[in-house]
Tab-separated table of C-alpha atoms and ligand atoms in Angstrom:
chain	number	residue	atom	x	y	z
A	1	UNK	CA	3.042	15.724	2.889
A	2	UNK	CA	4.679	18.144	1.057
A	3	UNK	CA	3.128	19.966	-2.125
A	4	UNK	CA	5.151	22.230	-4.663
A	5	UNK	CA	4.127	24.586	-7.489
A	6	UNK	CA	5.308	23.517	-10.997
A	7	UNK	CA	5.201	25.460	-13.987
A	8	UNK	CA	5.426	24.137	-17.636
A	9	UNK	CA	6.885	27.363	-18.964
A	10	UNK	CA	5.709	29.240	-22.261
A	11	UNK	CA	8.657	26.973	-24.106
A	12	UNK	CA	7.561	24.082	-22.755
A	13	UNK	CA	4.396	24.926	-23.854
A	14	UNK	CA	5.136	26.271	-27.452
A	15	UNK	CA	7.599	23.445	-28.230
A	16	UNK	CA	4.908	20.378	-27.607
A	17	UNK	CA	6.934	19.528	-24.541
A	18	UNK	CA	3.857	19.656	-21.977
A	19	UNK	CA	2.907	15.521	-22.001
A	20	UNK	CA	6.401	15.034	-21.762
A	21	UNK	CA	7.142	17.148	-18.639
A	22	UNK	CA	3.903	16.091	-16.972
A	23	UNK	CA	5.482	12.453	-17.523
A	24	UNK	CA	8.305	12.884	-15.200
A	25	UNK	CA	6.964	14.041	-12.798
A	26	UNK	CA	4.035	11.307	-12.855
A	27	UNK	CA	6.946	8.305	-13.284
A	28	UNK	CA	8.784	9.638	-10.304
A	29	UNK	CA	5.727	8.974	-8.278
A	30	UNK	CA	4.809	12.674	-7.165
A	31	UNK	CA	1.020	13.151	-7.196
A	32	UNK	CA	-0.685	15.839	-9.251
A	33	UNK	CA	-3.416	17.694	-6.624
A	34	UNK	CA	-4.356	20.585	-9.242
A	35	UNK	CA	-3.616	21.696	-12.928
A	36	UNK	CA	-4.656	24.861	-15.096
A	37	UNK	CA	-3.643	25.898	-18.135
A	38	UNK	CA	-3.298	29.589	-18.117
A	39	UNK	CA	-1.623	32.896	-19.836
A	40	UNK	CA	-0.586	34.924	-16.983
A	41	UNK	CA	-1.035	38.438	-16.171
A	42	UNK	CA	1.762	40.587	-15.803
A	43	UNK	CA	0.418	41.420	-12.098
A	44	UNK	CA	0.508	37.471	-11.534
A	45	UNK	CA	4.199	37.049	-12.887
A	46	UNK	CA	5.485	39.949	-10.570
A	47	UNK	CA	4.291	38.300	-7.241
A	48	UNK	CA	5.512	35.007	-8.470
A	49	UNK	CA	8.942	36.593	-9.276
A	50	UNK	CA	9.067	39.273	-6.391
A	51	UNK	CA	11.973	37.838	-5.031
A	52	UNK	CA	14.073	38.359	-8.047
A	53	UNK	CA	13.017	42.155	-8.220
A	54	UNK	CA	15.948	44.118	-9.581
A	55	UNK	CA	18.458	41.651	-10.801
A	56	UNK	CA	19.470	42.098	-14.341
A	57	UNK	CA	17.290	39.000	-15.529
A	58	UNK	CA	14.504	40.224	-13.663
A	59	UNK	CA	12.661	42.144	-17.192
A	60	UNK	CA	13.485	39.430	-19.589
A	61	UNK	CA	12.304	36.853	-16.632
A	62	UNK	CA	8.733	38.498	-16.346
A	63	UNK	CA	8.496	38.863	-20.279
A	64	UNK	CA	8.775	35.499	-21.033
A	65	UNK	CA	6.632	33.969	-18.607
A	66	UNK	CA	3.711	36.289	-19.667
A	67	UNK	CA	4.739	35.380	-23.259
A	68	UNK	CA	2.623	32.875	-23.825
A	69	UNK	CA	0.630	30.327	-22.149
A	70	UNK	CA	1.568	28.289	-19.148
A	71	UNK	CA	0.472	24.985	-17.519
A	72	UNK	CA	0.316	25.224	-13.648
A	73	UNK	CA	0.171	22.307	-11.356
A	74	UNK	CA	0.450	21.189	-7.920
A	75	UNK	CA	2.442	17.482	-7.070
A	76	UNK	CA	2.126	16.361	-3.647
A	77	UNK	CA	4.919	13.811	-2.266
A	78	UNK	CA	7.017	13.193	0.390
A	79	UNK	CA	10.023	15.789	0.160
A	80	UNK	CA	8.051	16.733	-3.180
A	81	UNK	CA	10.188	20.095	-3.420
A	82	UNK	CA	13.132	18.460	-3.774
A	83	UNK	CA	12.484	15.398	-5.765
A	84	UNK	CA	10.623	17.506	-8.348
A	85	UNK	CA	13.665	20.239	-8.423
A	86	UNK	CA	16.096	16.942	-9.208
A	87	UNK	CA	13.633	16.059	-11.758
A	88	UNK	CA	13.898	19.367	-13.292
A	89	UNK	CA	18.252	19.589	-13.035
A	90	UNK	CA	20.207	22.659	-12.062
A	91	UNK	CA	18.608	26.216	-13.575
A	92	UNK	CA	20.756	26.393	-16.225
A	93	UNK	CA	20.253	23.617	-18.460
A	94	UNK	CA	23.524	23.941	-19.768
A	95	UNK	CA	24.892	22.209	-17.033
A	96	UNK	CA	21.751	20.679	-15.824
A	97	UNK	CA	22.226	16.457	-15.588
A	98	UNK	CA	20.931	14.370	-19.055
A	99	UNK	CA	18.061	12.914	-17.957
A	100	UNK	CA	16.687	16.308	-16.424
A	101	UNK	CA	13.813	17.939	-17.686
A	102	UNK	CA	16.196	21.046	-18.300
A	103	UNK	CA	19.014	18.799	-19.538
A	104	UNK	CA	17.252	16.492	-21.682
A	105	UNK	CA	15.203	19.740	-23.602
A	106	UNK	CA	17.251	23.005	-22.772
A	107	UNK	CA	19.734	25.086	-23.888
A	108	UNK	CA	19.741	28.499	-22.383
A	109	UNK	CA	19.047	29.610	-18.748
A	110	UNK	CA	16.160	31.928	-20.445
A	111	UNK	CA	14.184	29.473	-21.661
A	112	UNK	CA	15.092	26.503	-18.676
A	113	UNK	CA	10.882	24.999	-19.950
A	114	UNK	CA	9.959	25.015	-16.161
A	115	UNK	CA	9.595	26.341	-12.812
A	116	UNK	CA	9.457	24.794	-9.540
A	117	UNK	CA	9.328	25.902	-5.892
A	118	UNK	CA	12.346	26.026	-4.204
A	119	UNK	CA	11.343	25.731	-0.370
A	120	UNK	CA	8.616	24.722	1.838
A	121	UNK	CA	7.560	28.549	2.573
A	122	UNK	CA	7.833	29.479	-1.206
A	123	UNK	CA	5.941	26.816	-2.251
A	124	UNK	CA	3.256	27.691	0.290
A	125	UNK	CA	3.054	31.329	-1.229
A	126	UNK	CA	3.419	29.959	-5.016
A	127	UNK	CA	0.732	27.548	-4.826
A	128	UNK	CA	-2.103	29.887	-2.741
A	129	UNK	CA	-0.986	32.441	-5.834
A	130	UNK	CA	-2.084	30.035	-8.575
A	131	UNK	CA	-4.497	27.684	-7.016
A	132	UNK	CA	-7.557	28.453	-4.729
A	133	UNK	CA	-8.058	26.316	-2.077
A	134	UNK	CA	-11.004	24.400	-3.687
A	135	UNK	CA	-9.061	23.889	-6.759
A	136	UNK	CA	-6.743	21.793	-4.905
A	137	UNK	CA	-8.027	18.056	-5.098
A	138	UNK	CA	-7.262	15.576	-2.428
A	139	UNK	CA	-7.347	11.854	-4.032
A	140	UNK	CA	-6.719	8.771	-2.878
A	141	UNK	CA	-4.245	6.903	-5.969
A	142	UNK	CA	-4.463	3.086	-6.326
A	143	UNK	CA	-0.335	2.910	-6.173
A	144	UNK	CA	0.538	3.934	-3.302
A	145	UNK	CA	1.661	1.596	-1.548
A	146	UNK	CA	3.949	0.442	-4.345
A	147	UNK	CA	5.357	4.188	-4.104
A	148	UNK	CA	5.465	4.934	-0.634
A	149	UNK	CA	6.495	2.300	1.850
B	1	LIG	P1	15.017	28.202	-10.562
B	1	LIG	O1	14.040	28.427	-11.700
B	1	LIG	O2	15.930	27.041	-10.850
B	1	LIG	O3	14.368	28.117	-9.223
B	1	LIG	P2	15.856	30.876	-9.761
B	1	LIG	O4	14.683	30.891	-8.839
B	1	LIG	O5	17.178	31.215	-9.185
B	1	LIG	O6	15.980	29.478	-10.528
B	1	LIG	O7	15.579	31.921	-10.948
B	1	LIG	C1	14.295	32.006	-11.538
B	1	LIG	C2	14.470	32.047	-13.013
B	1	LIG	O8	15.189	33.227	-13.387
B	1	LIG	C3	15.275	30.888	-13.610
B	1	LIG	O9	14.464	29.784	-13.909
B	1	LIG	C4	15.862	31.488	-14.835
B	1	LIG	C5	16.057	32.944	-14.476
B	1	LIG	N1	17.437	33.198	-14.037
B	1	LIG	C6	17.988	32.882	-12.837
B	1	LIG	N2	19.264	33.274	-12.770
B	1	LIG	C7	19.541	33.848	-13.962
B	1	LIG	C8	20.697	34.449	-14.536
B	1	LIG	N3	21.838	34.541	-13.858
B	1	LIG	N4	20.595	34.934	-15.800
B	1	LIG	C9	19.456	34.859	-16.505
B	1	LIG	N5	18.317	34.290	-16.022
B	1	LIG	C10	18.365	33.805	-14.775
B	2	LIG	MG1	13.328	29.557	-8.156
């Protein structure tokens, strides 16, 4: 079973957008294993963003996620990488699908309301940044068997 880090981004956050997010993620059946609500540290933001280092977004990327409070969570599925990344549309919400996260409530690739892991490996390293391991809560949910065949 896979598990991916999701962010509700300082936007998401600011604009009252945080129930609505969550809700997407719950309809499409992923299961949430942890959740804080957090501002993060500058030191946090650079290890979650190493891997842009030096690109020219890189600054303006690390300033806005410290800019104001976040709301981190785990979802656990089957292939829960990519179903949540469909659920969030393409990073630029500009061209990011109505019915997206991103293309339902953004406008700008600078403020695209959340983050989500992009791989199996980064999602690894993403969640063991924001989550320790007791934090991370293993449930059994009532509907699974009318999610998962
Ligand atoms: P994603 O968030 O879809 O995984 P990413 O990992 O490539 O996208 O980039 C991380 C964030 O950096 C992204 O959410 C928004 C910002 N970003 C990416 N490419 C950008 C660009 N060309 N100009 C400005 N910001 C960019
Ligand atoms: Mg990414």
């Amino acid at each position: 079973m896979e598990q991916t880090l999701i962010l509700v981004k300082p936007d998401g956050v600011q604009r009252g957008l945080v129930g609505s997010i969550i809700k997407r993620f719950e309809n499409r059946g992923l299961k949430l294993v942890g959740m804080k609500f957090i501002l993060m540290t500058r030191e946090l933001a650079e290890l979650h963003y190493a891997v842009h280092e030096g690109k020219p977004f890189y600054e303006s990327l690390v300033a806005y996620i410290i800019s104001g409070p976040v709301v981190a969570m785990v979802w656990e599925g089957e292939a829960a990488i990519e179903a949540a990344r469909s659920t969030m549309g393409t990073t630029n919400p500009v061209t990011a699908s109505p019915g997206t996260i991103r293309g339902d409530f953004g406008m700008e690739i600078g403020r695209n309301l959340v983050h989500g892991s992009d791989s199996i490996e980064n999602a690894k390293k993403e969640v063991n940044l924001f989550f320790a391991p007791g934090e991370i809560v293993a449930w059994r949910r009532e509907t699974d068997s009318w999610i998962r065949e």
